[in-house]
Amino acid sequence: MPIQSITGALPAMQIQQPDTKVQRTPFEAQQNFSAMLNNAIHQVNEKQTISDTMTTRLVKGEDVDLHNVMIAAQKASIALNATVEMRNKVVEAYQEIIRMPV
């Protein structure tokens, strides 16, 4: 794999550090979280779409390498599984908060 391919993926893998200098209101924090979550879901959807497109092209007999199709399918699968696990953890945290006595 060329180095350029790896370095191109680095910004997506880096965790954004919160800006500690700026005081945010709860509304701004909610909007920031919402935008981040929306972006993550769109990235997962994009990976799924790419995988589906490549699979369809392979089935039609177009010039697509099998290993590239398999890599795209695995990327999509891993992204979806990570998203599902994240959702499960959020639901679990929510349920734990609901169970707390007031």
Coordinates of N, CA and C in Angstrom, one line a residue:
M1 N 0.9 -1.2 0.0 CA 0.0 0.0 0.0 C 0.9 1.2 0.0
P2 N 0.7 2.1 -0.9 CA 1.5 3.3 -0.9 C 1.3 4.2 0.3
I3 N 2.3 4.9 0.7 CA 2.3 5.8 1.8 C 1.2 6.8 1.7
Q4 N 1.0 7.4 0.5 CA 0.0 8.4 0.3 C -1.4 7.9 0.7
S5 N -1.7 6.6 0.5 CA -3.0 6.1 0.9 C -3.1 6.1 2.4
I6 N -2.1 5.8 3.1 CA -2.2 5.7 4.5 C -2.3 7.1 5.1
T7 N -1.5 8.1 4.6 CA -1.5 9.4 5.1 C -2.8 10.1 4.8
G8 N -3.5 9.7 3.7 CA -4.7 10.3 3.4 C -5.8 9.9 4.4
A9 N -5.7 8.8 5.0 CA -6.7 8.3 6.0 C -6.4 8.8 7.4
L10 N -5.3 9.4 7.7 CA -4.9 9.9 9.0 C -5.9 10.9 9.6
P11 N -6.3 11.9 8.8 CA -7.2 12.9 9.4 C -8.5 12.3 9.9
A12 N -9.0 11.3 9.2 CA -10.3 10.6 9.6 C -10.1 9.8 10.9
M13 N -8.9 9.3 11.2 CA -8.6 8.5 12.3 C -8.2 9.3 13.6
Q14 N -7.9 10.6 13.4 CA -7.5 11.4 14.6 C -8.7 11.8 15.3
I15 N -8.5 11.8 16.6 CA -9.6 12.3 17.5 C -9.5 13.8 17.6
Q16 N -10.6 14.5 17.4 CA -10.6 15.9 17.5 C -10.5 16.3 19.0
Q17 N -9.5 17.2 19.3 CA -9.3 17.6 20.6 C -10.3 18.8 20.9
P18 N -11.0 18.7 22.0 CA -11.9 19.8 22.3 C -11.1 21.1 22.6
D19 N -11.8 22.2 22.2 CA -11.2 23.5 22.3 C -11.4 24.0 23.8
T20 N -10.4 23.9 24.6 CA -10.6 24.2 26.0 C -10.7 25.7 26.3
K21 N -10.2 26.5 25.4 CA -10.2 27.9 25.6 C -11.6 28.6 25.5
V22 N -12.4 28.0 24.8 CA -13.7 28.6 24.5 C -14.8 28.0 25.4
Q23 N -15.5 28.8 26.1 CA -16.7 28.4 26.9 C -17.9 28.2 26.0
R24 N -18.4 27.0 26.0 CA -19.5 26.7 25.2 C -20.8 26.5 26.0
T25 N -21.9 27.0 25.4 CA -23.2 26.8 26.1 C -23.6 25.4 25.8
P26 N -24.6 24.9 26.6 CA -25.1 23.5 26.3 C -25.7 23.4 24.9
F27 N -26.3 24.4 24.4 CA -26.8 24.4 23.0 C -25.7 24.2 22.0
E28 N -24.6 24.9 22.2 CA -23.4 24.8 21.3 C -22.8 23.4 21.3
A29 N -22.7 22.9 22.6 CA -22.1 21.6 22.8 C -23.0 20.5 22.1
Q30 N -24.3 20.7 22.2 CA -25.3 19.8 21.6 C -25.1 19.8 20.1
Q31 N -25.0 21.0 19.5 CA -24.9 21.2 18.1 C -23.6 20.6 17.6
N32 N -22.5 20.8 18.3 CA -21.2 20.2 18.0 C -21.3 18.7 18.0
F33 N -21.9 18.1 19.0 CA -22.0 16.7 19.1 C -22.9 16.1 18.0
S34 N -23.9 16.8 17.7 CA -24.8 16.4 16.6 C -24.1 16.4 15.3
A35 N -23.4 17.5 15.0 CA -22.6 17.6 13.8 C -21.6 16.4 13.7
M36 N -20.9 16.2 14.8 CA -19.9 15.1 14.8 C -20.5 13.7 14.5
L37 N -21.7 13.5 15.2 CA -22.4 12.2 15.0 C -22.9 12.1 13.6
N38 N -23.4 13.2 13.0 CA -23.9 13.2 11.7 C -22.8 12.9 10.7
N39 N -21.7 13.5 10.9 CA -20.5 13.3 10.0 C -20.1 11.8 10.1
A40 N -20.0 11.2 11.3 CA -19.6 9.8 11.4 C -20.6 8.9 10.7
I41 N -21.9 9.2 10.8 CA -22.9 8.3 10.1 C -22.8 8.5 8.6
H42 N -22.5 9.7 8.1 CA -22.3 9.8 6.7 C -21.1 9.1 6.2
Q43 N -20.0 9.1 7.0 CA -18.8 8.4 6.6 C -19.1 6.9 6.5
V44 N -19.8 6.3 7.5 CA -20.2 4.9 7.4 C -21.0 4.6 6.2
N45 N -22.0 5.5 5.9 CA -22.9 5.3 4.8 C -22.1 5.3 3.5
E46 N -21.1 6.2 3.4 CA -20.3 6.4 2.2 C -19.5 5.1 2.0
K47 N -18.9 4.5 3.1 CA -18.2 3.2 2.9 C -19.1 2.1 2.5
Q48 N -20.3 2.1 3.0 CA -21.3 1.1 2.5 C -21.6 1.2 1.1
T49 N -21.8 2.5 0.6 CA -22.2 2.8 -0.8 C -21.0 2.4 -1.7
I50 N -19.8 2.7 -1.3 CA -18.6 2.3 -2.1 C -18.5 0.8 -2.2
S51 N -18.7 0.1 -1.1 CA -18.7 -1.4 -1.1 C -19.7 -1.9 -2.0
D52 N -21.0 -1.4 -1.9 CA -22.1 -1.9 -2.8 C -21.8 -1.7 -4.3
T53 N -21.3 -0.5 -4.6 CA -21.0 -0.1 -6.0 C -19.9 -1.0 -6.5
M54 N -18.8 -1.3 -5.8 CA -17.7 -2.1 -6.2 C -18.2 -3.6 -6.4
T55 N -19.0 -4.0 -5.5 CA -19.6 -5.4 -5.6 C -20.4 -5.5 -6.8
T56 N -21.3 -4.6 -7.1 CA -22.1 -4.6 -8.3 C -21.3 -4.6 -9.6
R57 N -20.2 -3.8 -9.6 CA -19.4 -3.7 -10.7 C -18.7 -5.1 -11.0
L58 N -18.3 -5.7 -9.9 CA -17.6 -7.0 -10.0 C -18.6 -8.1 -10.5
V59 N -19.8 -8.0 -10.0 CA -20.8 -9.0 -10.5 C -21.2 -8.8 -12.0
K60 N -21.2 -7.5 -12.4 CA -21.4 -7.3 -13.8 C -20.3 -7.6 -14.7
G61 N -19.1 -7.9 -14.2 CA -18.0 -8.3 -15.0 C -17.1 -7.2 -15.4
E62 N -17.3 -6.0 -14.8 CA -16.5 -4.9 -15.1 C -15.1 -5.1 -14.5
D63 N -14.1 -4.2 -14.9 CA -12.7 -4.4 -14.5 C -12.5 -3.9 -13.1
V64 N -12.8 -4.7 -12.1 CA -12.6 -4.4 -10.7 C -11.8 -5.6 -10.1
D65 N -10.7 -5.2 -9.4 CA -10.0 -6.3 -8.7 C -10.8 -6.9 -7.5
L66 N -10.8 -8.2 -7.4 CA -11.5 -8.8 -6.3 C -11.0 -8.4 -5.0
H67 N -9.7 -8.3 -4.9 CA -9.1 -7.9 -3.5 C -9.5 -6.5 -3.1
N68 N -9.7 -5.6 -4.1 CA -10.2 -4.2 -3.8 C -11.6 -4.3 -3.3
V69 N -12.4 -5.1 -3.9 CA -13.8 -5.3 -3.5 C -13.9 -5.8 -2.1
M70 N -13.1 -6.8 -1.8 CA -13.1 -7.4 -0.5 C -12.6 -6.4 0.6
I71 N -11.6 -5.6 0.2 CA -11.1 -4.6 1.2 C -12.2 -3.6 1.5
A72 N -12.9 -3.2 0.4 CA -14.0 -2.2 0.6 C -15.1 -2.8 1.4
A73 N -15.4 -4.0 1.2 CA -16.5 -4.7 2.0 C -16.1 -4.8 3.4
Q74 N -14.8 -5.1 3.7 CA -14.4 -5.2 5.1 C -14.3 -3.9 5.8
K75 N -13.9 -2.9 5.1 CA -13.9 -1.5 5.7 C -15.4 -1.1 6.0
A76 N -16.3 -1.4 5.1 CA -17.7 -1.1 5.4 C -18.2 -1.9 6.6
S77 N -17.9 -3.1 6.6 CA -18.3 -4.0 7.7 C -17.8 -3.5 9.1
I78 N -16.5 -3.2 9.1 CA -15.9 -2.7 10.4 C -16.5 -1.4 10.8
A79 N -16.7 -0.5 9.9 CA -17.3 0.8 10.2 C -18.7 0.6 10.8
L80 N -19.5 -0.3 10.1 CA -20.8 -0.5 10.6 C -20.8 -1.2 12.0
N81 N -20.0 -2.1 12.2 CA -19.9 -2.8 13.5 C -19.4 -1.8 14.6
A82 N -18.5 -1.0 14.3 CA -18.1 0.0 15.3 C -19.2 1.0 15.6
T83 N -20.0 1.4 14.6 CA -21.1 2.3 14.8 C -22.2 1.6 15.7
V84 N -22.5 0.3 15.4 CA -23.4 -0.4 16.2 C -23.0 -0.5 17.7
E85 N -21.7 -0.8 17.9 CA -21.2 -0.9 19.2 C -21.2 0.4 19.9
M86 N -20.9 1.5 19.2 CA -21.0 2.8 19.8 C -22.5 3.1 20.2
R87 N -23.4 2.8 19.4 CA -24.8 3.0 19.7 C -25.2 2.2 21.0
N88 N -24.7 0.9 21.0 CA -25.0 0.1 22.2 C -24.4 0.7 23.5
K89 N -23.2 1.3 23.4 CA -22.7 1.9 24.6 C -23.4 3.2 25.0
V90 N -23.9 3.9 24.0 CA -24.7 5.1 24.3 C -26.0 4.7 25.0
V91 N -26.7 3.7 24.5 CA -27.9 3.3 25.0 C -27.7 2.7 26.4
E92 N -26.6 2.0 26.6 CA -26.3 1.4 27.9 C -26.0 2.6 28.9
A93 N -25.3 3.6 28.5 CA -25.0 4.7 29.4 C -26.3 5.5 29.7
Y94 N -27.2 5.6 28.8 CA -28.5 6.3 29.0 C -29.3 5.5 30.0
Q95 N -29.4 4.2 29.8 CA -30.1 3.3 30.7 C -29.6 3.4 32.2
E96 N -28.2 3.5 32.3 CA -27.6 3.6 33.6 C -28.0 4.9 34.2
I97 N -28.0 6.0 33.5 CA -28.4 7.3 34.0 C -29.9 7.3 34.5
I98 N -30.7 6.6 33.7 CA -32.1 6.6 34.0 C -32.3 5.8 35.3
R99 N -31.5 4.8 35.6 CA -31.7 3.9 36.8 C -31.1 4.6 38.0
M100 N -30.4 5.7 37.9 CA -29.9 6.4 39.1 C -31.0 7.1 39.9
P101 N -30.9 6.9 41.2 CA -32.0 7.5 42.0 C -31.8 9.1 42.1
V102 N -32.9 9.8 42.1 CA -32.8 11.2 42.1 C -32.6 11.8 43.5

